Short mmCIF file of C-alpha atoms in Angstrom, two decimals:
data_model
loop_
_atom_site.label_atom_id
_atom_site.label_comp_id
_atom_site.label_asym_id
_atom_site.label_seq_id
_atom_site.Cartn_x
_atom_site.Cartn_y
_atom_site.Cartn_z
CA GLU A 27 126.23 208.87 -52.11
CA MET A 28 129.66 207.39 -51.09
CA ASP A 29 129.45 210.11 -47.46
CA TYR A 30 132.18 211.48 -48.42
CA PRO A 31 133.71 214.11 -45.28
CA ARG A 32 133.24 210.64 -43.96
CA SER A 33 134.84 208.31 -45.99
CA LEU A 34 137.85 210.80 -46.66
CA LEU A 35 138.10 211.59 -42.40
CA ASN A 36 138.19 207.30 -42.62
CA THR A 37 140.91 207.67 -44.58
CA LEU A 38 142.78 210.05 -43.39
CA LEU A 39 142.86 208.93 -39.97
CA ILE A 40 144.63 205.09 -41.78
CA SER A 41 146.52 207.19 -43.74
CA ILE A 42 148.54 209.88 -41.60
CA PRO A 43 148.71 207.62 -38.53
CA THR A 44 150.64 204.66 -40.59
CA VAL A 45 152.47 207.31 -42.23
CA LEU A 46 154.00 208.73 -40.07
CA LEU A 47 154.52 205.64 -38.02
CA SER A 48 156.41 203.41 -40.75
CA THR A 49 158.65 206.02 -41.11
CA LEU A 50 159.58 206.89 -38.00
CA PHE A 51 160.75 203.28 -37.38
CA SER A 52 161.53 202.55 -40.36
CA ALA A 53 163.87 205.45 -40.11
CA ALA A 54 165.15 204.45 -36.44
CA ALA A 55 165.97 200.99 -37.83
CA ALA A 56 167.86 201.55 -41.23
CA TYR A 57 169.87 203.64 -38.76
CA SER A 58 170.61 200.73 -36.30
CA ILE A 59 171.87 198.40 -39.62
CA VAL A 60 173.79 200.97 -41.10
CA ARG A 61 175.36 202.60 -38.09
CA CYS A 62 175.78 198.34 -36.04
CA GLN A 63 177.53 196.14 -38.99
CA ASN A 64 177.28 192.53 -37.73
CA ARG A 65 176.07 189.63 -38.66
CA LEU A 66 172.88 190.06 -36.22
CA ASN A 67 171.53 192.82 -37.98
CA ARG A 68 172.95 191.67 -41.95
CA CYS A 69 170.77 188.28 -41.07
CA ILE A 70 168.22 191.06 -40.15
CA TYR A 71 167.96 193.15 -42.41
CA THR A 72 167.93 190.18 -45.37
CA LEU A 73 165.03 188.65 -43.49
CA PHE A 74 163.03 192.39 -44.21
CA LEU A 75 164.27 192.11 -47.84
CA THR A 76 162.23 189.27 -48.09
CA GLY A 77 159.08 190.23 -47.37
CA ILE A 78 158.98 192.51 -50.40
CA ILE A 79 159.22 188.96 -52.24
CA ILE A 80 156.42 187.92 -50.36
CA PRO A 81 153.44 188.85 -52.14
CA GLY A 82 150.11 189.76 -49.76
CA GLY A 83 147.68 187.19 -50.96
CA ALA A 84 149.28 184.72 -49.61
CA ASN A 85 149.69 185.23 -46.08
CA LEU A 86 145.46 186.74 -45.81
CA ILE A 87 144.69 183.67 -44.16
CA ALA A 88 146.99 184.06 -41.07
CA LEU A 89 146.76 188.14 -41.28
CA TYR A 90 142.94 186.65 -40.22
CA LYS A 91 142.62 184.47 -37.91
CA LEU A 92 145.83 186.57 -36.30
CA MET A 93 143.44 189.54 -36.38
CA LEU A 94 140.74 187.86 -34.90
CA ALA A 95 142.83 186.49 -32.12
CA LEU A 96 143.79 189.51 -31.12
CA HIS A 97 140.80 191.20 -31.50
CA LEU A 98 141.49 193.62 -33.96
CA ASN A 99 139.59 192.87 -36.74
CA ASN A 100 137.05 195.74 -37.72
CA THR A 101 138.95 198.22 -36.26
CA ARG A 102 141.13 200.89 -37.68
CA ILE A 103 144.35 200.40 -35.02
CA GLY A 104 144.19 197.31 -36.21
CA LEU A 105 144.46 198.58 -40.23
CA ILE A 106 146.70 200.73 -39.06
CA LEU A 107 149.22 198.09 -38.25
CA LEU A 108 148.76 196.01 -40.78
CA SER A 109 149.79 198.23 -43.14
CA CYS A 110 152.55 199.98 -41.60
CA GLY A 111 153.66 196.20 -41.95
CA GLY A 112 153.47 196.68 -45.62
CA VAL A 113 154.80 200.01 -46.42
CA SER A 114 157.57 199.34 -43.28
CA LEU A 115 159.45 197.20 -45.76
CA LEU A 116 160.41 199.23 -48.64
CA SER A 117 160.91 202.99 -46.50
CA LEU A 118 162.98 200.23 -44.84
CA PHE A 119 165.13 199.33 -47.76
CA MET A 120 165.25 203.08 -49.38
CA LEU A 121 166.34 204.91 -45.91
CA ARG A 122 168.99 202.30 -45.53
CA ASN A 123 170.80 202.89 -49.04
CA PHE A 124 170.51 206.65 -49.24
CA LEU A 125 172.30 205.97 -45.05
CA SER A 126 174.98 203.92 -46.48
CA SER A 127 175.79 206.78 -48.45
CA ALA A 128 175.01 210.11 -48.13
CA VAL A 129 175.35 210.34 -44.16
CA THR A 130 178.80 210.09 -43.22
CA VAL A 131 180.29 208.86 -40.01
CA GLU A 132 183.02 211.70 -39.49
CA ILE A 133 180.32 213.48 -38.58
CA GLU A 134 178.34 211.82 -35.87
CA GLU A 135 182.82 210.89 -34.73
CA ALA A 136 182.36 215.18 -33.56
CA ALA A 137 179.60 214.47 -32.49
CA ASP A 138 181.28 211.24 -29.89
CA ILE A 139 183.10 214.05 -28.65
CA ASP A 140 180.90 216.32 -27.94
CA GLY A 141 179.08 214.21 -26.32
CA CYS A 142 175.93 213.23 -28.18
CA GLY A 143 174.68 209.37 -27.13
CA ILE A 144 173.06 207.23 -30.05
CA LEU A 145 169.85 208.92 -29.95
CA GLY A 146 171.13 212.37 -30.12
CA LYS A 147 172.54 211.31 -33.17
CA PHE A 148 169.39 210.01 -34.44
CA ILE A 149 167.43 212.68 -33.63
CA PHE A 150 170.02 216.08 -34.40
CA ILE A 151 172.49 214.54 -36.96
CA ALA A 152 171.07 211.78 -38.82
CA LEU A 153 167.06 212.57 -38.98
CA PRO A 154 168.06 216.29 -40.04
CA LEU A 155 170.43 215.50 -43.30
CA MET A 156 167.58 212.49 -44.28
CA LYS A 157 164.59 215.55 -44.94
CA SER A 158 164.73 214.50 -48.70
CA ILE A 159 164.57 211.55 -48.53
CA LEU A 160 162.12 211.35 -45.28
CA ALA A 161 160.22 214.01 -47.44
CA THR A 162 160.44 211.25 -50.93
CA ASN A 163 159.60 208.22 -48.65
CA ILE A 164 156.57 209.74 -47.77
CA ILE A 165 154.91 211.03 -50.03
CA VAL A 166 155.32 207.06 -51.86
CA SER A 167 154.33 205.70 -48.14
CA LEU A 168 151.07 208.17 -48.42
CA THR A 169 150.16 206.93 -52.41
CA ASN A 170 150.61 203.70 -51.35
CA VAL A 171 148.24 203.71 -48.31
CA TRP A 172 145.91 206.19 -50.26
CA ASN A 173 145.41 203.41 -53.11
CA SER A 174 145.20 200.50 -51.31
CA PHE A 175 142.36 198.69 -51.19
CA MET A 176 143.06 195.12 -50.22
CA TYR A 177 143.17 195.60 -46.37
CA PRO A 178 140.50 198.07 -45.97
CA SER A 179 138.00 195.66 -48.01
CA LEU A 180 138.68 192.90 -45.76
CA PHE A 181 139.40 193.93 -41.87
CA LEU A 182 136.65 196.53 -41.61
CA GLN A 183 133.76 195.31 -42.32
CA ASP A 184 132.04 197.90 -40.65
CA ARG A 185 131.07 200.18 -43.66
CA SER A 186 131.41 203.04 -41.15
CA LYS A 187 135.02 203.13 -40.95
CA HIS A 188 134.80 202.92 -44.55
CA PRO A 189 137.75 204.33 -46.68
CA LEU A 190 136.99 206.28 -49.78
CA LEU A 191 138.67 203.41 -52.40
CA VAL A 192 136.56 200.80 -50.43
CA LYS A 193 133.66 203.15 -50.96
CA VAL A 194 134.14 203.34 -54.84
CA TYR A 195 134.12 199.78 -54.84
CA GLU A 196 130.35 199.99 -54.28
CA CYS A 197 129.67 201.07 -57.07
CA VAL A 198 129.96 197.32 -58.61
CA GLY A 199 126.77 194.76 -57.74
CA GLN A 200 126.91 191.35 -58.48
CA PHE A 201 124.59 191.75 -62.10
CA SER A 202 125.67 195.84 -63.18
CA THR A 203 127.97 198.54 -62.09
CA ASP A 204 126.88 202.59 -61.55
CA TRP A 205 129.48 203.69 -63.86
CA LEU A 206 127.94 207.18 -63.70
CA THR A 207 128.16 207.72 -59.99
CA MET A 208 132.18 205.52 -59.89
CA PHE A 209 133.43 207.59 -61.99
CA ASN A 210 132.45 210.70 -58.87
CA MET A 211 133.03 208.89 -57.28
CA LEU A 212 136.81 208.21 -58.35
CA VAL A 213 137.50 211.77 -59.25
CA LEU A 214 136.46 212.80 -55.61
CA ALA A 215 138.99 210.33 -54.45
CA LEU A 216 141.57 211.30 -55.99
CA ILE A 217 141.20 215.14 -55.38
CA PRO A 218 143.40 214.64 -52.14
CA LEU A 219 146.17 213.37 -53.72
CA THR A 220 146.39 215.55 -56.72
CA ILE A 221 146.79 218.54 -54.61
CA LEU A 222 149.98 216.76 -52.76
CA PHE A 223 151.38 215.76 -55.50
CA LEU A 224 151.24 219.55 -56.87
CA ILE A 225 151.96 220.57 -53.11
CA PHE A 226 155.61 218.78 -53.85
CA GLN A 227 156.47 218.21 -57.20
CA LYS A 228 160.54 218.55 -56.18
CA GLN A 229 160.01 214.92 -53.96
CA ILE A 230 158.35 213.65 -56.15
CA MET A 231 160.93 214.76 -59.13
CA VAL A 232 163.49 213.03 -56.94
CA ILE A 233 161.58 210.15 -56.64
CA LEU A 234 161.39 209.87 -60.79
CA VAL A 235 165.63 210.10 -60.73
CA MET A 236 165.69 207.73 -58.25
CA CYS A 237 163.56 205.40 -60.33
CA SER A 238 165.90 206.17 -62.96
CA LEU A 239 169.63 205.38 -61.31
#
């Protein structure tokens, strides 16, 4: 009833590009903010942090009008861009704190002597040292995007493009709810994410340690 292969493919087509793009741009932004300590970058970082305070439902009308104006409504690309905006804020906060404490400037000063540029230092020095926090960030971002319901239900009207959680909600009717089918759909929707958790148990422990600190 939920057309599981198509729904799983839709979820992957939305989740994977969102996680990869948000992680890449967040890492580049965090590196720029940490290494270029000036008033402009501090203001930009503060502006990013204020986005975490604003609840997601406060700007839905403005986002919907914007998507209609850009002709991105009912498209996966538009949903990916929206999801990147929400996920990148938390990613930027995590990566910036890690870079400022774990990646020392002395390593990059040695690379400057060898003639390495800014892009080279970011790709060959900063990113390899950020493997653990990048893996942690990917897991957190993937979980948020996978469990996202509000944006897909509002900005994807075509039922053939619906991800798993939106398909699960189709069991909820105006006067009755098909609980048996809904529970089965929930299990099917959670199986891929459970497999991911079993594979990346070490990174999940890193998340728990960071939350406890």
